[in-house]
Amino acid sequence: MSDLERHYRRLLRLYPRDHRARHEEEMLGVLMAAAKPGRRHPHPQDVADLISGAAAIRLRRPISPQSLMWWRDAARVAAALGPLVLLIQQFPEAVRDIGRYIQRGPEPGVLSTGTVVEQTLGLLVYVVVTVLAWHDYRRIPAGLAWTWTIWLGSDMIIPSSYTWSSSQLLPLGLLLLSYATVAVLLTGTAHPRRGVQLVGRRRILIWFAVVLGATTVIRLWPATGAAQLLWELVPLGLTAIACGMAARSPLGRRSIVLLAPVFLPVALMGVLFKAMWSWLAESSSTGVTQAIVVVCAALAVFGITVHLAGRRQAASAPPREAAQP
């Protein structure tokens, strides 16, 4: 491969993968045939044309009929998975408090009967929401999700219920955002069962069990300080791996965008609480530094997963000649 061809191929990587599969060799042939003999670098005009062409195609993609169809299916995937993410958020704390209540009974100022009932009811609500959404019901799961979101928001705002410190406001606000997002998705999405079919029921349940188990163990593990914060990398890393695998497809990328307000507050909840408590309550930057390390590690896991998934996809793809129209 000549230097000129190598430069042209690098420029052609700016185009979407499916476009390259159909037209890369043809475009490269035209560019090489038009180049002067002995030339080692692309002509500036060719560079500008290739960059502007790639930008035009990518800008048209989000509003193309194909892209709109992907967004519609991504909304179905998000509506099917969103309630499961909220179950993962609720389950560890509910298990801990229910177990403590069974062993010790109500503890004034620490654990009340109303709190246990509320947590149990929250789990049941989103189990019902998930089952109904997976069976293509729309109004009942959406109504339940909105009812619980409003109840949770009221419970946070009413001063007599809780006294929130400034170190808790941001995490709890993000948590409320995740509930509201799921309610919006269930309200505006028809046929969420199609989302289950697109991802695969078995795959969803396996990932749900793995992440739920890891999150529960981490949240109930009797670790403190830096060790507890580092343990939060486990559920966050599993989330990064799942997102990295999904990011290799147009449907997966759009599903990640729609689900981001749901799973990011859930995955980052423990990290945010510990970082802000360290900064505001203890006047220390140690927790903030550790939180940054944990988040950067999760981003690295995401990037590595995207890279490895891309290599695997390329290895299993048909030969370039088979992709020609």
JSON list of C-alpha atoms in Angstrom, two decimals, residues 80-306:
[
{"chain": "A", "resi": 80, "resn": "ALA", "atom": "CA", "xyz": [-38.39, -2.20, 28.45]},
{"chain": "A", "resi": 81, "resn": "LEU", "atom": "CA", "xyz": [-35.08, -1.82, 30.33]},
{"chain": "A", "resi": 82, "resn": "GLY", "atom": "CA", "xyz": [-35.74, 1.34, 32.34]},
{"chain": "A", "resi": 83, "resn": "PRO", "atom": "CA", "xyz": [-37.92, -0.28, 35.05]},
{"chain": "A", "resi": 84, "resn": "LEU", "atom": "CA", "xyz": [-35.28, -3.00, 35.54]},
{"chain": "A", "resi": 85, "resn": "VAL", "atom": "CA", "xyz": [-32.65, -0.34, 36.21]},
{"chain": "A", "resi": 86, "resn": "LEU", "atom": "CA", "xyz": [-34.86, 1.20, 38.88]},
{"chain": "A", "resi": 87, "resn": "LEU", "atom": "CA", "xyz": [-35.35, -2.23, 40.46]},
{"chain": "A", "resi": 88, "resn": "ILE", "atom": "CA", "xyz": [-31.57, -2.56, 40.66]},
{"chain": "A", "resi": 89, "resn": "GLN", "atom": "CA", "xyz": [-31.45, 0.80, 42.42]},
{"chain": "A", "resi": 90, "resn": "GLN", "atom": "CA", "xyz": [-34.16, -0.03, 44.96]},
{"chain": "A", "resi": 91, "resn": "PHE", "atom": "CA", "xyz": [-33.37, -3.65, 45.73]},
{"chain": "A", "resi": 92, "resn": "PRO", "atom": "CA", "xyz": [-30.20, -3.47, 47.92]},
{"chain": "A", "resi": 93, "resn": "GLU", "atom": "CA", "xyz": [-31.51, -0.85, 50.34]},
{"chain": "A", "resi": 94, "resn": "ALA", "atom": "CA", "xyz": [-34.90, -2.54, 50.55]},
{"chain": "A", "resi": 95, "resn": "VAL", "atom": "CA", "xyz": [-33.32, -5.93, 51.33]},
{"chain": "A", "resi": 96, "resn": "ARG", "atom": "CA", "xyz": [-31.12, -4.38, 54.01]},
{"chain": "A", "resi": 97, "resn": "ASP", "atom": "CA", "xyz": [-33.94, -2.51, 55.71]},
{"chain": "A", "resi": 98, "resn": "ILE", "atom": "CA", "xyz": [-36.46, -5.36, 55.49]},
{"chain": "A", "resi": 99, "resn": "GLY", "atom": "CA", "xyz": [-33.90, -7.76, 56.96]},
{"chain": "A", "resi": 100, "resn": "ARG", "atom": "CA", "xyz": [-33.10, -5.32, 59.78]},
{"chain": "A", "resi": 101, "resn": "TYR", "atom": "CA", "xyz": [-36.81, -4.77, 60.44]},
{"chain": "A", "resi": 102, "resn": "ILE", "atom": "CA", "xyz": [-37.48, -8.50, 60.67]},
{"chain": "A", "resi": 103, "resn": "GLN", "atom": "CA", "xyz": [-34.58, -8.98, 63.09]},
{"chain": "A", "resi": 104, "resn": "ARG", "atom": "CA", "xyz": [-34.99, -5.91, 65.31]},
{"chain": "A", "resi": 105, "resn": "GLY", "atom": "CA", "xyz": [-38.40, -4.47, 64.59]},
{"chain": "A", "resi": 106, "resn": "PRO", "atom": "CA", "xyz": [-38.98, -0.71, 64.17]},
{"chain": "A", "resi": 107, "resn": "GLU", "atom": "CA", "xyz": [-36.24, 1.57, 65.52]},
{"chain": "A", "resi": 108, "resn": "PRO", "atom": "CA", "xyz": [-37.38, 5.13, 66.32]},
{"chain": "A", "resi": 109, "resn": "GLY", "atom": "CA", "xyz": [-35.38, 7.66, 64.34]},
{"chain": "A", "resi": 110, "resn": "VAL", "atom": "CA", "xyz": [-33.62, 4.93, 62.36]},
{"chain": "A", "resi": 111, "resn": "LEU", "atom": "CA", "xyz": [-36.12, 2.59, 60.71]},
{"chain": "A", "resi": 112, "resn": "SER", "atom": "CA", "xyz": [-39.88, 2.85, 60.79]},
{"chain": "A", "resi": 113, "resn": "THR", "atom": "CA", "xyz": [-42.64, 0.54, 59.65]},
{"chain": "A", "resi": 114, "resn": "GLY", "atom": "CA", "xyz": [-43.71, 3.14, 57.07]},
{"chain": "A", "resi": 115, "resn": "THR", "atom": "CA", "xyz": [-40.24, 3.17, 55.52]},
{"chain": "A", "resi": 116, "resn": "VAL", "atom": "CA", "xyz": [-40.21, -0.61, 55.14]},
{"chain": "A", "resi": 117, "resn": "VAL", "atom": "CA", "xyz": [-43.72, -0.63, 53.67]},
{"chain": "A", "resi": 118, "resn": "GLU", "atom": "CA", "xyz": [-42.77, 2.14, 51.25]},
{"chain": "A", "resi": 119, "resn": "GLN", "atom": "CA", "xyz": [-39.65, 0.30, 50.05]},
{"chain": "A", "resi": 120, "resn": "THR", "atom": "CA", "xyz": [-41.51, -2.97, 49.64]},
{"chain": "A", "resi": 121, "resn": "LEU", "atom": "CA", "xyz": [-44.28, -1.20, 47.73]},
{"chain": "A", "resi": 122, "resn": "GLY", "atom": "CA", "xyz": [-41.70, 0.47, 45.47]},
{"chain": "A", "resi": 123, "resn": "LEU", "atom": "CA", "xyz": [-40.24, -2.91, 44.53]},
{"chain": "A", "resi": 124, "resn": "LEU", "atom": "CA", "xyz": [-43.68, -4.35, 43.83]},
{"chain": "A", "resi": 125, "resn": "VAL", "atom": "CA", "xyz": [-44.67, -1.35, 41.72]},
{"chain": "A", "resi": 126, "resn": "TYR", "atom": "CA", "xyz": [-41.73, -1.72, 39.35]},
{"chain": "A", "resi": 127, "resn": "VAL", "atom": "CA", "xyz": [-42.03, -5.49, 39.17]},
{"chain": "A", "resi": 128, "resn": "VAL", "atom": "CA", "xyz": [-45.63, -4.95, 38.01]},
{"chain": "A", "resi": 129, "resn": "VAL", "atom": "CA", "xyz": [-44.54, -2.14, 35.67]},
{"chain": "A", "resi": 130, "resn": "THR", "atom": "CA", "xyz": [-41.90, -4.38, 34.09]},
{"chain": "A", "resi": 131, "resn": "VAL", "atom": "CA", "xyz": [-44.23, -7.34, 33.62]},
{"chain": "A", "resi": 132, "resn": "LEU", "atom": "CA", "xyz": [-47.01, -5.22, 32.11]},
{"chain": "A", "resi": 133, "resn": "ALA", "atom": "CA", "xyz": [-44.64, -3.30, 29.83]},
{"chain": "A", "resi": 134, "resn": "TRP", "atom": "CA", "xyz": [-43.11, -6.55, 28.58]},
{"chain": "A", "resi": 135, "resn": "HIS", "atom": "CA", "xyz": [-46.63, -7.70, 27.69]},
{"chain": "A", "resi": 136, "resn": "ASP", "atom": "CA", "xyz": [-47.28, -4.52, 25.67]},
{"chain": "A", "resi": 137, "resn": "TYR", "atom": "CA", "xyz": [-49.57, -2.82, 28.16]},
{"chain": "A", "resi": 138, "resn": "ARG", "atom": "CA", "xyz": [-49.07, 0.94, 28.11]},
{"chain": "A", "resi": 139, "resn": "ARG", "atom": "CA", "xyz": [-51.46, 2.98, 30.24]},
{"chain": "A", "resi": 140, "resn": "ILE", "atom": "CA", "xyz": [-51.29, 0.99, 33.48]},
{"chain": "A", "resi": 141, "resn": "PRO", "atom": "CA", "xyz": [-47.45, 0.81, 33.73]},
{"chain": "A", "resi": 142, "resn": "ALA", "atom": "CA", "xyz": [-47.15, 4.46, 32.71]},
{"chain": "A", "resi": 143, "resn": "GLY", "atom": "CA", "xyz": [-49.75, 5.47, 35.31]},
{"chain": "A", "resi": 144, "resn": "LEU", "atom": "CA", "xyz": [-48.00, 3.46, 38.02]},
{"chain": "A", "resi": 145, "resn": "ALA", "atom": "CA", "xyz": [-44.63, 4.95, 37.09]},
{"chain": "A", "resi": 146, "resn": "TRP", "atom": "CA", "xyz": [-45.98, 8.51, 37.21]},
{"chain": "A", "resi": 147, "resn": "THR", "atom": "CA", "xyz": [-47.78, 7.87, 40.50]},
{"chain": "A", "resi": 148, "resn": "TRP", "atom": "CA", "xyz": [-44.63, 6.57, 42.14]},
{"chain": "A", "resi": 149, "resn": "THR", "atom": "CA", "xyz": [-42.50, 9.37, 40.71]},
{"chain": "A", "resi": 150, "resn": "ILE", "atom": "CA", "xyz": [-44.86, 12.02, 42.09]},
{"chain": "A", "resi": 151, "resn": "TRP", "atom": "CA", "xyz": [-45.03, 10.24, 45.45]},
{"chain": "A", "resi": 152, "resn": "LEU", "atom": "CA", "xyz": [-41.24, 9.98, 45.65]},
{"chain": "A", "resi": 153, "resn": "GLY", "atom": "CA", "xyz": [-40.79, 13.62, 44.69]},
{"chain": "A", "resi": 154, "resn": "SER", "atom": "CA", "xyz": [-43.32, 14.73, 47.30]},
{"chain": "A", "resi": 155, "resn": "ASP", "atom": "CA", "xyz": [-41.63, 12.59, 49.90]},
{"chain": "A", "resi": 156, "resn": "MET", "atom": "CA", "xyz": [-38.31, 14.30, 49.16]},
{"chain": "A", "resi": 157, "resn": "ILE", "atom": "CA", "xyz": [-39.69, 17.82, 49.16]},
{"chain": "A", "resi": 158, "resn": "ILE", "atom": "CA", "xyz": [-41.95, 17.77, 52.22]},
{"chain": "A", "resi": 159, "resn": "PRO", "atom": "CA", "xyz": [-39.77, 19.09, 55.08]},
{"chain": "A", "resi": 160, "resn": "SER", "atom": "CA", "xyz": [-41.52, 17.04, 57.72]},
{"chain": "A", "resi": 161, "resn": "SER", "atom": "CA", "xyz": [-40.52, 13.79, 56.02]},
{"chain": "A", "resi": 162, "resn": "TYR", "atom": "CA", "xyz": [-36.77, 14.30, 55.74]},
{"chain": "A", "resi": 163, "resn": "THR", "atom": "CA", "xyz": [-34.15, 16.90, 56.40]},
{"chain": "A", "resi": 164, "resn": "TRP", "atom": "CA", "xyz": [-31.80, 16.77, 53.41]},
{"chain": "A", "resi": 165, "resn": "SER", "atom": "CA", "xyz": [-28.30, 18.12, 53.67]},
{"chain": "A", "resi": 166, "resn": "SER", "atom": "CA", "xyz": [-26.62, 19.94, 50.79]},
{"chain": "A", "resi": 167, "resn": "SER", "atom": "CA", "xyz": [-24.42, 16.88, 50.18]},
{"chain": "A", "resi": 168, "resn": "GLN", "atom": "CA", "xyz": [-27.54, 14.86, 49.31]},
{"chain": "A", "resi": 169, "resn": "LEU", "atom": "CA", "xyz": [-29.46, 17.25, 47.08]},
{"chain": "A", "resi": 170, "resn": "LEU", "atom": "CA", "xyz": [-27.66, 16.52, 43.81]},
{"chain": "A", "resi": 171, "resn": "PRO", "atom": "CA", "xyz": [-27.70, 12.70, 44.08]},
{"chain": "A", "resi": 172, "resn": "LEU", "atom": "CA", "xyz": [-31.35, 12.68, 45.11]},
{"chain": "A", "resi": 173, "resn": "GLY", "atom": "CA", "xyz": [-32.28, 15.10, 42.32]},
{"chain": "A", "resi": 174, "resn": "LEU", "atom": "CA", "xyz": [-30.59, 12.83, 39.80]},
{"chain": "A", "resi": 175, "resn": "LEU", "atom": "CA", "xyz": [-32.39, 9.84, 41.30]},
{"chain": "A", "resi": 176, "resn": "LEU", "atom": "CA", "xyz": [-35.74, 11.56, 40.83]},
{"chain": "A", "resi": 177, "resn": "LEU", "atom": "CA", "xyz": [-34.73, 12.31, 37.23]},
{"chain": "A", "resi": 178, "resn": "SER", "atom": "CA", "xyz": [-34.27, 8.59, 36.58]},
{"chain": "A", "resi": 179, "resn": "TYR", "atom": "CA", "xyz": [-37.80, 7.82, 37.80]},
{"chain": "A", "resi": 180, "resn": "ALA", "atom": "CA", "xyz": [-39.30, 10.65, 35.74]},
{"chain": "A", "resi": 181, "resn": "THR", "atom": "CA", "xyz": [-37.42, 9.50, 32.62]},
{"chain": "A", "resi": 182, "resn": "VAL", "atom": "CA", "xyz": [-38.82, 5.97, 32.92]},
{"chain": "A", "resi": 183, "resn": "ALA", "atom": "CA", "xyz": [-42.32, 7.39, 33.32]},
{"chain": "A", "resi": 184, "resn": "VAL", "atom": "CA", "xyz": [-41.87, 9.51, 30.18]},
{"chain": "A", "resi": 185, "resn": "LEU", "atom": "CA", "xyz": [-40.54, 6.54, 28.19]},
{"chain": "A", "resi": 186, "resn": "LEU", "atom": "CA", "xyz": [-43.46, 4.33, 29.22]},
{"chain": "A", "resi": 187, "resn": "THR", "atom": "CA", "xyz": [-45.94, 7.09, 28.37]},
{"chain": "A", "resi": 188, "resn": "GLY", "atom": "CA", "xyz": [-44.57, 7.90, 24.94]},
{"chain": "A", "resi": 189, "resn": "THR", "atom": "CA", "xyz": [-43.56, 4.47, 23.67]},
{"chain": "A", "resi": 190, "resn": "ALA", "atom": "CA", "xyz": [-45.82, 1.99, 21.94]},
{"chain": "A", "resi": 191, "resn": "HIS", "atom": "CA", "xyz": [-45.10, -1.75, 21.97]},
{"chain": "A", "resi": 192, "resn": "PRO", "atom": "CA", "xyz": [-42.16, -1.95, 24.43]},
{"chain": "A", "resi": 193, "resn": "ARG", "atom": "CA", "xyz": [-42.35, -5.73, 23.99]},
{"chain": "A", "resi": 194, "resn": "ARG", "atom": "CA", "xyz": [-40.62, -5.14, 20.67]},
{"chain": "A", "resi": 195, "resn": "GLY", "atom": "CA", "xyz": [-37.66, -3.76, 22.63]},
{"chain": "A", "resi": 196, "resn": "VAL", "atom": "CA", "xyz": [-37.42, -7.02, 24.58]},
{"chain": "A", "resi": 197, "resn": "GLN", "atom": "CA", "xyz": [-37.40, -8.95, 21.32]},
{"chain": "A", "resi": 198, "resn": "LEU", "atom": "CA", "xyz": [-34.71, -6.74, 19.81]},
{"chain": "A", "resi": 199, "resn": "VAL", "atom": "CA", "xyz": [-32.31, -7.24, 22.72]},
{"chain": "A", "resi": 200, "resn": "GLY", "atom": "CA", "xyz": [-33.35, -10.77, 23.64]},
{"chain": "A", "resi": 201, "resn": "ARG", "atom": "CA", "xyz": [-35.26, -11.79, 26.76]},
{"chain": "A", "resi": 202, "resn": "ARG", "atom": "CA", "xyz": [-32.57, -14.22, 27.90]},
{"chain": "A", "resi": 203, "resn": "ARG", "atom": "CA", "xyz": [-29.78, -11.68, 27.46]},
{"chain": "A", "resi": 204, "resn": "ILE", "atom": "CA", "xyz": [-31.71, -9.04, 29.41]},
{"chain": "A", "resi": 205, "resn": "LEU", "atom": "CA", "xyz": [-32.44, -11.39, 32.30]},
{"chain": "A", "resi": 206, "resn": "ILE", "atom": "CA", "xyz": [-28.84, -12.61, 32.51]},
{"chain": "A", "resi": 207, "resn": "TRP", "atom": "CA", "xyz": [-27.42, -9.08, 32.61]},
{"chain": "A", "resi": 208, "resn": "PHE", "atom": "CA", "xyz": [-30.12, -8.01, 35.06]},
{"chain": "A", "resi": 209, "resn": "ALA", "atom": "CA", "xyz": [-29.26, -10.88, 37.42]},
{"chain": "A", "resi": 210, "resn": "VAL", "atom": "CA", "xyz": [-25.52, -10.20, 37.21]},
{"chain": "A", "resi": 211, "resn": "VAL", "atom": "CA", "xyz": [-25.76, -6.44, 37.79]},
{"chain": "A", "resi": 212, "resn": "LEU", "atom": "CA", "xyz": [-28.44, -6.82, 40.48]},
{"chain": "A", "resi": 213, "resn": "GLY", "atom": "CA", "xyz": [-26.33, -9.39, 42.33]},
{"chain": "A", "resi": 214, "resn": "ALA", "atom": "CA", "xyz": [-23.15, -7.33, 42.10]},
{"chain": "A", "resi": 215, "resn": "THR", "atom": "CA", "xyz": [-24.89, -4.12, 43.15]},
{"chain": "A", "resi": 216, "resn": "THR", "atom": "CA", "xyz": [-26.58, -5.81, 46.09]},
{"chain": "A", "resi": 217, "resn": "VAL", "atom": "CA", "xyz": [-23.35, -7.35, 47.37]},
{"chain": "A", "resi": 218, "resn": "ILE", "atom": "CA", "xyz": [-21.45, -4.06, 47.02]},
{"chain": "A", "resi": 219, "resn": "ARG", "atom": "CA", "xyz": [-24.13, -1.94, 48.71]},
{"chain": "A", "resi": 220, "resn": "LEU", "atom": "CA", "xyz": [-24.49, -4.39, 51.60]},
{"chain": "A", "resi": 221, "resn": "TRP", "atom": "CA", "xyz": [-20.77, -5.09, 51.97]},
{"chain": "A", "resi": 222, "resn": "PRO", "atom": "CA", "xyz": [-19.48, -3.83, 55.34]},
{"chain": "A", "resi": 223, "resn": "ALA", "atom": "CA", "xyz": [-16.64, -1.78, 53.86]},
{"chain": "A", "resi": 224, "resn": "THR", "atom": "CA", "xyz": [-15.88, 1.85, 54.66]},
{"chain": "A", "resi": 225, "resn": "GLY", "atom": "CA", "xyz": [-13.91, 4.75, 53.25]},
{"chain": "A", "resi": 226, "resn": "ALA", "atom": "CA", "xyz": [-11.78, 4.24, 50.17]},
{"chain": "A", "resi": 227, "resn": "ALA", "atom": "CA", "xyz": [-12.45, 0.50, 50.01]},
{"chain": "A", "resi": 228, "resn": "GLN", "atom": "CA", "xyz": [-16.19, 1.08, 49.77]},
{"chain": "A", "resi": 229, "resn": "LEU", "atom": "CA", "xyz": [-15.77, 3.68, 47.04]},
{"chain": "A", "resi": 230, "resn": "LEU", "atom": "CA", "xyz": [-13.50, 1.40, 45.01]},
{"chain": "A", "resi": 231, "resn": "TRP", "atom": "CA", "xyz": [-16.02, -1.41, 45.36]},
{"chain": "A", "resi": 232, "resn": "GLU", "atom": "CA", "xyz": [-18.51, 0.85, 43.57]},
{"chain": "A", "resi": 233, "resn": "LEU", "atom": "CA", "xyz": [-16.41, 0.32, 40.44]},
{"chain": "A", "resi": 234, "resn": "VAL", "atom": "CA", "xyz": [-17.87, -3.19, 40.12]},
{"chain": "A", "resi": 235, "resn": "PRO", "atom": "CA", "xyz": [-21.49, -2.24, 39.24]},
{"chain": "A", "resi": 236, "resn": "LEU", "atom": "CA", "xyz": [-20.24, 0.82, 37.42]},
{"chain": "A", "resi": 237, "resn": "GLY", "atom": "CA", "xyz": [-17.81, -1.33, 35.42]},
{"chain": "A", "resi": 238, "resn": "LEU", "atom": "CA", "xyz": [-20.55, -3.83, 34.53]},
{"chain": "A", "resi": 239, "resn": "THR", "atom": "CA", "xyz": [-22.66, -0.93, 33.29]},
{"chain": "A", "resi": 240, "resn": "ALA", "atom": "CA", "xyz": [-19.71, 0.31, 31.22]},
{"chain": "A", "resi": 241, "resn": "ILE", "atom": "CA", "xyz": [-19.23, -3.14, 29.68]},
{"chain": "A", "resi": 242, "resn": "ALA", "atom": "CA", "xyz": [-22.92, -3.43, 28.75]},
{"chain": "A", "resi": 243, "resn": "CYS", "atom": "CA", "xyz": [-22.91, 0.06, 27.22]},
{"chain": "A", "resi": 244, "resn": "GLY", "atom": "CA", "xyz": [-19.66, -0.64, 25.37]},
{"chain": "A", "resi": 245, "resn": "MET", "atom": "CA", "xyz": [-21.12, -3.76, 23.79]},
{"chain": "A", "resi": 246, "resn": "ALA", "atom": "CA", "xyz": [-24.28, -1.89, 22.81]},
{"chain": "A", "resi": 247, "resn": "ALA", "atom": "CA", "xyz": [-22.40, 1.10, 21.40]},
{"chain": "A", "resi": 248, "resn": "ARG", "atom": "CA", "xyz": [-21.24, -0.87, 18.34]},
{"chain": "A", "resi": 249, "resn": "SER", "atom": "CA", "xyz": [-24.70, -0.70, 16.72]},
{"chain": "A", "resi": 250, "resn": "PRO", "atom": "CA", "xyz": [-26.88, 2.27, 15.73]},
{"chain": "A", "resi": 251, "resn": "LEU", "atom": "CA", "xyz": [-29.77, 0.91, 17.79]},
{"chain": "A", "resi": 252, "resn": "GLY", "atom": "CA", "xyz": [-27.50, 0.37, 20.80]},
{"chain": "A", "resi": 253, "resn": "ARG", "atom": "CA", "xyz": [-26.07, 3.89, 20.69]},
{"chain": "A", "resi": 254, "resn": "ARG", "atom": "CA", "xyz": [-29.50, 5.44, 20.57]},
{"chain": "A", "resi": 255, "resn": "SER", "atom": "CA", "xyz": [-30.71, 3.22, 23.40]},
{"chain": "A", "resi": 256, "resn": "ILE", "atom": "CA", "xyz": [-27.76, 4.37, 25.53]},
{"chain": "A", "resi": 257, "resn": "VAL", "atom": "CA", "xyz": [-28.66, 8.01, 24.89]},
{"chain": "A", "resi": 258, "resn": "LEU", "atom": "CA", "xyz": [-32.29, 7.48, 25.94]},
{"chain": "A", "resi": 259, "resn": "LEU", "atom": "CA", "xyz": [-31.35, 5.39, 28.98]},
{"chain": "A", "resi": 260, "resn": "ALA", "atom": "CA", "xyz": [-28.50, 7.64, 30.17]},
{"chain": "A", "resi": 261, "resn": "PRO", "atom": "CA", "xyz": [-30.75, 9.72, 32.52]},
{"chain": "A", "resi": 262, "resn": "VAL", "atom": "CA", "xyz": [-31.88, 6.41, 34.05]},
{"chain": "A", "resi": 263, "resn": "PHE", "atom": "CA", "xyz": [-28.75, 4.31, 34.54]},
{"chain": "A", "resi": 264, "resn": "LEU", "atom": "CA", "xyz": [-26.18, 7.05, 35.16]},
{"chain": "A", "resi": 265, "resn": "PRO", "atom": "CA", "xyz": [-27.78, 8.30, 38.42]},
{"chain": "A", "resi": 266, "resn": "VAL", "atom": "CA", "xyz": [-28.24, 4.69, 39.54]},
{"chain": "A", "resi": 267, "resn": "ALA", "atom": "CA", "xyz": [-24.68, 3.63, 38.66]},
{"chain": "A", "resi": 268, "resn": "LEU", "atom": "CA", "xyz": [-23.12, 6.80, 40.09]},
{"chain": "A", "resi": 269, "resn": "MET", "atom": "CA", "xyz": [-25.30, 7.10, 43.20]},
{"chain": "A", "resi": 270, "resn": "GLY", "atom": "CA", "xyz": [-22.81, 5.60, 45.63]},
{"chain": "A", "resi": 271, "resn": "VAL", "atom": "CA", "xyz": [-19.90, 7.52, 44.10]},
{"chain": "A", "resi": 272, "resn": "LEU", "atom": "CA", "xyz": [-21.75, 10.84, 44.25]},
{"chain": "A", "resi": 273, "resn": "PHE", "atom": "CA", "xyz": [-22.87, 10.41, 47.85]},
{"chain": "A", "resi": 274, "resn": "LYS", "atom": "CA", "xyz": [-19.38, 9.58, 49.09]},
{"chain": "A", "resi": 275, "resn": "ALA", "atom": "CA", "xyz": [-17.63, 12.29, 47.04]},
{"chain": "A", "resi": 276, "resn": "MET", "atom": "CA", "xyz": [-20.02, 15.07, 48.07]},
{"chain": "A", "resi": 277, "resn": "TRP", "atom": "CA", "xyz": [-20.04, 13.95, 51.71]},
{"chain": "A", "resi": 278, "resn": "SER", "atom": "CA", "xyz": [-16.25, 14.07, 51.74]},
{"chain": "A", "resi": 279, "resn": "TRP", "atom": "CA", "xyz": [-16.20, 17.53, 50.14]},
{"chain": "A", "resi": 280, "resn": "LEU", "atom": "CA", "xyz": [-19.06, 19.26, 52.00]},
{"chain": "A", "resi": 281, "resn": "ALA", "atom": "CA", "xyz": [-19.30, 17.46, 55.33]},
{"chain": "A", "resi": 282, "resn": "GLU", "atom": "CA", "xyz": [-15.69, 16.51, 55.99]},
{"chain": "A", "resi": 283, "resn": "SER", "atom": "CA", "xyz": [-14.01, 19.38, 54.07]},
{"chain": "A", "resi": 284, "resn": "SER", "atom": "CA", "xyz": [-11.74, 16.86, 52.35]},
{"chain": "A", "resi": 285, "resn": "SER", "atom": "CA", "xyz": [-10.96, 16.33, 48.67]},
{"chain": "A", "resi": 286, "resn": "THR", "atom": "CA", "xyz": [-9.98, 12.69, 49.16]},
{"chain": "A", "resi": 287, "resn": "GLY", "atom": "CA", "xyz": [-13.41, 11.36, 48.31]},
{"chain": "A", "resi": 288, "resn": "VAL", "atom": "CA", "xyz": [-13.66, 13.59, 45.24]},
{"chain": "A", "resi": 289, "resn": "THR", "atom": "CA", "xyz": [-10.27, 12.36, 43.98]},
{"chain": "A", "resi": 290, "resn": "GLN", "atom": "CA", "xyz": [-11.25, 8.74, 44.53]},
{"chain": "A", "resi": 291, "resn": "ALA", "atom": "CA", "xyz": [-14.57, 9.31, 42.75]},
{"chain": "A", "resi": 292, "resn": "ILE", "atom": "CA", "xyz": [-12.76, 10.78, 39.75]},
{"chain": "A", "resi": 293, "resn": "VAL", "atom": "CA", "xyz": [-10.46, 7.75, 39.65]},
{"chain": "A", "resi": 294, "resn": "VAL", "atom": "CA", "xyz": [-13.42, 5.38, 39.77]},
{"chain": "A", "resi": 295, "resn": "VAL", "atom": "CA", "xyz": [-15.28, 7.22, 36.99]},
{"chain": "A", "resi": 296, "resn": "CYS", "atom": "CA", "xyz": [-12.15, 7.39, 34.81]},
{"chain": "A", "resi": 297, "resn": "ALA", "atom": "CA", "xyz": [-11.61, 3.66, 35.32]},
{"chain": "A", "resi": 298, "resn": "ALA", "atom": "CA", "xyz": [-15.21, 3.00, 34.23]},
{"chain": "A", "resi": 299, "resn": "LEU", "atom": "CA", "xyz": [-14.72, 5.16, 31.13]},
{"chain": "A", "resi": 300, "resn": "ALA", "atom": "CA", "xyz": [-11.56, 3.19, 30.34]},
{"chain": "A", "resi": 301, "resn": "VAL", "atom": "CA", "xyz": [-13.53, -0.05, 30.66]},
{"chain": "A", "resi": 302, "resn": "PHE", "atom": "CA", "xyz": [-16.15, 1.38, 28.30]},
{"chain": "A", "resi": 303, "resn": "GLY", "atom": "CA", "xyz": [-13.52, 2.37, 25.72]},
{"chain": "A", "resi": 304, "resn": "ILE", "atom": "CA", "xyz": [-11.76, -1.01, 25.89]},
{"chain": "A", "resi": 305, "resn": "THR", "atom": "CA", "xyz": [-15.09, -2.83, 25.50]},
{"chain": "A", "resi": 306, "resn": "VAL", "atom": "CA", "xyz": [-16.01, -0.73, 22.46]}
]
